[in-house]
Amino acid sequence: MIKSNVYDCTMIELDKHHHKKGNITVVENGRTVPFEVRRTYYLYDVPSGESRGGHAHRELRQLIVAASGSFDVTLNDGTGVKRTFTLNRPYQGLLVVPGIWRELNNFSSGSVCLVLASHEYDENDYIRDYGEFLVYKKR
Ligand code: TYD
């Protein structure tokens, strides 16, 4: 996915079941996301003004959901093109393909960033240095 670009990343509309006692959104392997979910994690209690991310992945695919509140995800494929998505609906997910630098910021108070991921945690899958990322994308 060295050649991936920010237009390979898209917002996916998740199904939303209305109920008078509250809504429910379901994500199923093979139906909702174009990868098998092997790990789920969530960011919460992010201090005001703090940013997260600041890295790319070599193989990992992710679906990022604002389970509560809102935040921005800025994607960058190293070509100078950036796309910023505001996530603020629990029934929408941003699909992020490998080879994309991402920054998450503008977390609202109480927001929860839910991430469904295609692989278990592997620090070797991360590119945390932006210069290294640019070299990786130019290979
Ligand atoms: P990181 O993915 O760098 O956070 P973010 O992109 O949200 O800013 O993860 C922060 C730290 O958390 C990382 O150094 C190791 C730990 N971590 C795990 O142990 N397992 C995981 O699945 C994740 C996502 C992070």
PDB file of C-alpha atoms and ligand atoms in Angstrom:
ATOM      1  CA  MET A   1       0.000   0.000   0.000  1.00  0.00           C
ATOM      2  CA  ILE A   2       2.976   2.254  -0.553  1.00  0.00           C
ATOM      3  CA  LYS A   3       1.106   3.879  -3.455  1.00  0.00           C
ATOM      4  CA  SER A   4      -2.147   4.448  -1.558  1.00  0.00           C
ATOM      5  CA  ASN A   5      -3.535   7.947  -1.567  1.00  0.00           C
ATOM      6  CA  VAL A   6      -6.001   9.905   0.528  1.00  0.00           C
ATOM      7  CA  TYR A   7      -8.811   9.244  -1.979  1.00  0.00           C
ATOM      8  CA  ASP A   8      -8.599   5.534  -1.140  1.00  0.00           C
ATOM      9  CA  CYS A   9      -9.930   6.543   2.289  1.00  0.00           C
ATOM     10  CA  THR A  10     -13.688   7.001   2.513  1.00  0.00           C
ATOM     11  CA  MET A  11     -16.515   7.546   4.922  1.00  0.00           C
ATOM     12  CA  ILE A  12     -18.635   4.436   5.297  1.00  0.00           C
ATOM     13  CA  GLU A  13     -22.271   4.762   6.312  1.00  0.00           C
ATOM     14  CA  LEU A  14     -22.944   2.188   9.005  1.00  0.00           C
ATOM     15  CA  ASP A  15     -26.388   0.795   9.560  1.00  0.00           C
ATOM     16  CA  LYS A  16     -28.422   2.517  12.236  1.00  0.00           C
ATOM     17  CA  HIS A  17     -31.377   0.913  13.929  1.00  0.00           C
ATOM     18  CA  HIS A  18     -33.758   3.475  15.319  1.00  0.00           C
ATOM     19  CA  HIS A  19     -35.443   2.588  18.535  1.00  0.00           C
ATOM     20  CA  LYS A  20     -37.532   4.751  20.783  1.00  0.00           C
ATOM     21  CA  LYS A  21     -35.283   3.746  23.671  1.00  0.00           C
ATOM     22  CA  GLY A  22     -32.142   4.675  21.740  1.00  0.00           C
ATOM     23  CA  ASN A  23     -30.263   3.710  18.607  1.00  0.00           C
ATOM     24  CA  ILE A  24     -27.932   0.863  17.826  1.00  0.00           C
ATOM     25  CA  THR A  25     -25.273   0.551  15.109  1.00  0.00           C
ATOM     26  CA  VAL A  26     -23.801  -2.807  14.194  1.00  0.00           C
ATOM     27  CA  VAL A  27     -20.499  -3.562  12.461  1.00  0.00           C
ATOM     28  CA  GLU A  28     -20.058  -7.095  11.143  1.00  0.00           C
ATOM     29  CA  ASN A  29     -17.052  -8.744   9.573  1.00  0.00           C
ATOM     30  CA  GLY A  30     -17.570  -9.392   5.887  1.00  0.00           C
ATOM     31  CA  ARG A  31     -20.608  -7.099   5.657  1.00  0.00           C
ATOM     32  CA  THR A  32     -19.786  -3.649   6.923  1.00  0.00           C
ATOM     33  CA  VAL A  33     -16.033  -3.353   6.727  1.00  0.00           C
ATOM     34  CA  PRO A  34     -13.732  -4.499   3.891  1.00  0.00           C
ATOM     35  CA  PHE A  35     -11.418  -6.343   6.284  1.00  0.00           C
ATOM     36  CA  GLU A  36     -11.670  -8.782   9.163  1.00  0.00           C
ATOM     37  CA  VAL A  37     -11.653  -6.945  12.488  1.00  0.00           C
ATOM     38  CA  ARG A  38      -8.961  -8.433  14.736  1.00  0.00           C
ATOM     39  CA  ARG A  39      -8.653  -5.639  17.294  1.00  0.00           C
ATOM     40  CA  THR A  40     -10.811  -2.911  18.752  1.00  0.00           C
ATOM     41  CA  TYR A  41      -9.602  -0.010  20.852  1.00  0.00           C
ATOM     42  CA  TYR A  42     -10.874   3.391  21.839  1.00  0.00           C
ATOM     43  CA  LEU A  43      -9.434   6.736  22.787  1.00  0.00           C
ATOM     44  CA  TYR A  44     -11.179   8.741  25.486  1.00  0.00           C
ATOM     45  CA  ASP A  45     -10.398  11.461  28.034  1.00  0.00           C
ATOM     46  CA  VAL A  46      -8.256  13.186  25.406  1.00  0.00           C
ATOM     47  CA  PRO A  47      -7.340  16.551  26.971  1.00  0.00           C
ATOM     48  CA  SER A  48      -8.634  19.665  25.235  1.00  0.00           C
ATOM     49  CA  GLY A  49      -6.231  20.825  22.525  1.00  0.00           C
ATOM     50  CA  GLU A  50      -4.354  17.515  22.415  1.00  0.00           C
ATOM     51  CA  SER A  51      -3.685  15.711  19.149  1.00  0.00           C
ATOM     52  CA  ARG A  52      -3.245  11.967  18.545  1.00  0.00           C
ATOM     53  CA  GLY A  53      -1.963   9.885  15.692  1.00  0.00           C
ATOM     54  CA  GLY A  54       1.057  11.370  14.005  1.00  0.00           C
ATOM     55  CA  HIS A  55       2.026   8.161  12.280  1.00  0.00           C
ATOM     56  CA  ALA A  56       1.256   5.843   9.367  1.00  0.00           C
ATOM     57  CA  HIS A  57       0.839   2.085   9.140  1.00  0.00           C
ATOM     58  CA  ARG A  58       2.433  -0.277   6.632  1.00  0.00           C
ATOM     59  CA  GLU A  59      -0.343  -2.890   6.574  1.00  0.00           C
ATOM     60  CA  LEU A  60      -3.021  -1.925   9.072  1.00  0.00           C
ATOM     61  CA  ARG A  61      -6.500  -0.971   7.898  1.00  0.00           C
ATOM     62  CA  GLN A  62      -8.751   0.876  10.270  1.00  0.00           C
ATOM     63  CA  LEU A  63     -12.302   2.047  10.590  1.00  0.00           C
ATOM     64  CA  ILE A  64     -12.429   5.116  12.821  1.00  0.00           C
ATOM     65  CA  VAL A  65     -15.733   6.058  14.444  1.00  0.00           C
ATOM     66  CA  ALA A  66     -16.720   8.944  16.691  1.00  0.00           C
ATOM     67  CA  ALA A  67     -18.685   6.733  19.080  1.00  0.00           C
ATOM     68  CA  SER A  68     -19.387   9.901  21.068  1.00  0.00           C
ATOM     69  CA  GLY A  69     -18.672  13.583  20.498  1.00  0.00           C
ATOM     70  CA  SER A  70     -16.526  14.778  17.638  1.00  0.00           C
ATOM     71  CA  PHE A  71     -12.962  15.127  16.391  1.00  0.00           C
ATOM     72  CA  ASP A  72     -11.115  15.743  13.129  1.00  0.00           C
ATOM     73  CA  VAL A  73      -8.967  13.249  11.245  1.00  0.00           C
ATOM     74  CA  THR A  74      -6.478  14.716   8.762  1.00  0.00           C
ATOM     75  CA  LEU A  75      -5.078  12.265   6.222  1.00  0.00           C
ATOM     76  CA  ASN A  76      -1.918  12.851   4.227  1.00  0.00           C
ATOM     77  CA  ASP A  77      -0.438  10.555   1.590  1.00  0.00           C
ATOM     78  CA  GLY A  78       2.864  12.386   1.291  1.00  0.00           C
ATOM     79  CA  THR A  79       2.096  13.935  -2.095  1.00  0.00           C
ATOM     80  CA  GLY A  80       1.058  17.242  -0.576  1.00  0.00           C
ATOM     81  CA  VAL A  81      -2.637  16.341  -0.677  1.00  0.00           C
ATOM     82  CA  LYS A  82      -4.399  16.369   2.679  1.00  0.00           C
ATOM     83  CA  ARG A  83      -8.013  15.585   3.489  1.00  0.00           C
ATOM     84  CA  THR A  84      -9.672  16.450   6.776  1.00  0.00           C
ATOM     85  CA  PHE A  85     -12.783  14.619   7.914  1.00  0.00           C
ATOM     86  CA  THR A  86     -14.874  15.743  10.851  1.00  0.00           C
ATOM     87  CA  LEU A  87     -16.237  12.679  12.579  1.00  0.00           C
ATOM     88  CA  ASN A  88     -19.306  13.394  14.679  1.00  0.00           C
ATOM     89  CA  ARG A  89     -21.826  10.648  13.932  1.00  0.00           C
ATOM     90  CA  PRO A  90     -21.697   7.225  15.609  1.00  0.00           C
ATOM     91  CA  TYR A  91     -23.188   5.686  12.464  1.00  0.00           C
ATOM     92  CA  GLN A  92     -20.364   6.811  10.167  1.00  0.00           C
ATOM     93  CA  GLY A  93     -16.878   5.336   9.985  1.00  0.00           C
ATOM     94  CA  LEU A  94     -13.770   6.587   8.228  1.00  0.00           C
ATOM     95  CA  LEU A  95     -11.921   3.817   6.412  1.00  0.00           C
ATOM     96  CA  VAL A  96      -8.176   4.466   6.511  1.00  0.00           C
ATOM     97  CA  VAL A  97      -6.017   2.302   4.264  1.00  0.00           C
ATOM     98  CA  PRO A  98      -2.330   1.560   4.898  1.00  0.00           C
ATOM     99  CA  GLY A  99       0.340   4.039   3.871  1.00  0.00           C
ATOM    100  CA  ILE A 100      -1.495   7.144   5.064  1.00  0.00           C
ATOM    101  CA  TRP A 101      -0.191   9.601   7.637  1.00  0.00           C
ATOM    102  CA  ARG A 102      -2.957  10.594  10.067  1.00  0.00           C
ATOM    103  CA  GLU A 103      -3.444  13.254  12.714  1.00  0.00           C
ATOM    104  CA  LEU A 104      -6.443  13.377  15.023  1.00  0.00           C
ATOM    105  CA  ASN A 105      -7.320  16.613  16.772  1.00  0.00           C
ATOM    106  CA  ASN A 106     -10.102  18.961  17.893  1.00  0.00           C
ATOM    107  CA  PHE A 107     -11.481  16.337  20.268  1.00  0.00           C
ATOM    108  CA  SER A 108     -14.664  17.561  21.901  1.00  0.00           C
ATOM    109  CA  SER A 109     -15.064  17.097  25.627  1.00  0.00           C
ATOM    110  CA  GLY A 110     -16.174  13.559  26.417  1.00  0.00           C
ATOM    111  CA  SER A 111     -15.533  12.283  22.901  1.00  0.00           C
ATOM    112  CA  VAL A 112     -14.766   8.628  22.265  1.00  0.00           C
ATOM    113  CA  CYS A 113     -12.752   7.572  19.201  1.00  0.00           C
ATOM    114  CA  LEU A 114     -13.523   3.946  18.454  1.00  0.00           C
ATOM    115  CA  VAL A 115     -11.086   2.149  16.137  1.00  0.00           C
ATOM    116  CA  LEU A 116     -11.712  -1.200  14.478  1.00  0.00           C
ATOM    117  CA  ALA A 117      -8.451  -2.597  13.138  1.00  0.00           C
ATOM    118  CA  SER A 118      -7.442  -5.341  10.742  1.00  0.00           C
ATOM    119  CA  HIS A 119      -4.486  -6.655  12.767  1.00  0.00           C
ATOM    120  CA  GLU A 120      -3.276  -7.109  16.292  1.00  0.00           C
ATOM    121  CA  TYR A 121      -1.021  -4.421  17.730  1.00  0.00           C
ATOM    122  CA  ASP A 122       2.439  -4.490  16.141  1.00  0.00           C
ATOM    123  CA  GLU A 123       4.845  -1.626  16.731  1.00  0.00           C
ATOM    124  CA  ASN A 124       6.808  -2.708  13.618  1.00  0.00           C
ATOM    125  CA  ASP A 125       3.789  -1.801  11.497  1.00  0.00           C
ATOM    126  CA  TYR A 126       4.066   1.854  12.551  1.00  0.00           C
ATOM    127  CA  ILE A 127       5.994   4.576  10.723  1.00  0.00           C
ATOM    128  CA  ARG A 128       6.325   7.260  13.374  1.00  0.00           C
ATOM    129  CA  ASP A 129       8.885   9.495  11.699  1.00  0.00           C
ATOM    130  CA  TYR A 130       7.451  11.818   9.039  1.00  0.00           C
ATOM    131  CA  GLY A 131      10.695  11.930   7.038  1.00  0.00           C
ATOM    132  CA  GLU A 132      10.788   8.132   7.016  1.00  0.00           C
ATOM    133  CA  PHE A 133       7.165   8.137   5.832  1.00  0.00           C
ATOM    134  CA  LEU A 134       8.025  10.393   2.882  1.00  0.00           C
ATOM    135  CA  VAL A 135      10.916   8.117   1.908  1.00  0.00           C
ATOM    136  CA  TYR A 136       8.648   5.060   2.258  1.00  0.00           C
ATOM    137  CA  LYS A 137       6.040   6.626  -0.080  1.00  0.00           C
ATOM    138  CA  LYS A 138       8.629   7.491  -2.721  1.00  0.00           C
ATOM    139  CA  ARG A 139       9.945   3.912  -3.025  1.00  0.00           C
TER     140      ARG A 139
HETATM  141  P1  TYD B   1      -0.726   5.004  19.319  1.00  0.00           P
HETATM  142  O1  TYD B   1      -1.316   4.094  18.309  1.00  0.00           O
HETATM  143  O2  TYD B   1       0.600   5.642  19.016  1.00  0.00           O
HETATM  144  O3  TYD B   1      -1.744   6.131  19.731  1.00  0.00           O
HETATM  145  P2  TYD B   1      -2.486   7.275  18.898  1.00  0.00           P
HETATM  146  O4  TYD B   1      -2.322   6.993  17.447  1.00  0.00           O
HETATM  147  O5  TYD B   1      -3.888   7.173  19.347  1.00  0.00           O
HETATM  148  O6  TYD B   1      -1.917   8.573  19.287  1.00  0.00           O
HETATM  149  O7  TYD B   1      -0.615   4.196  20.670  1.00  0.00           O
HETATM  150  C1  TYD B   1      -0.184   4.830  21.871  1.00  0.00           C
HETATM  151  C2  TYD B   1       0.469   3.788  22.739  1.00  0.00           C
HETATM  152  O8  TYD B   1      -0.526   2.845  23.167  1.00  0.00           O
HETATM  153  C3  TYD B   1       1.521   2.969  22.001  1.00  0.00           C
HETATM  154  O9  TYD B   1       2.785   3.472  22.265  1.00  0.00           O
HETATM  155  C4  TYD B   1       1.354   1.579  22.550  1.00  0.00           C
HETATM  156  C5  TYD B   1      -0.032   1.524  23.117  1.00  0.00           C
HETATM  157  N1  TYD B   1      -0.961   0.685  22.322  1.00  0.00           N
HETATM  158  C6  TYD B   1      -1.024  -0.667  22.571  1.00  0.00           C
HETATM  159  O10 TYD B   1      -0.317  -1.207  23.446  1.00  0.00           O
HETATM  160  N2  TYD B   1      -1.892  -1.441  21.866  1.00  0.00           N
HETATM  161  C7  TYD B   1      -2.688  -0.913  20.898  1.00  0.00           C
HETATM  162  O11 TYD B   1      -3.491  -1.650  20.264  1.00  0.00           O
HETATM  163  C8  TYD B   1      -2.611   0.488  20.624  1.00  0.00           C
HETATM  164  C9  TYD B   1      -3.470   1.123  19.570  1.00  0.00           C
HETATM  165  C10 TYD B   1      -1.735   1.241  21.356  1.00  0.00           C
END
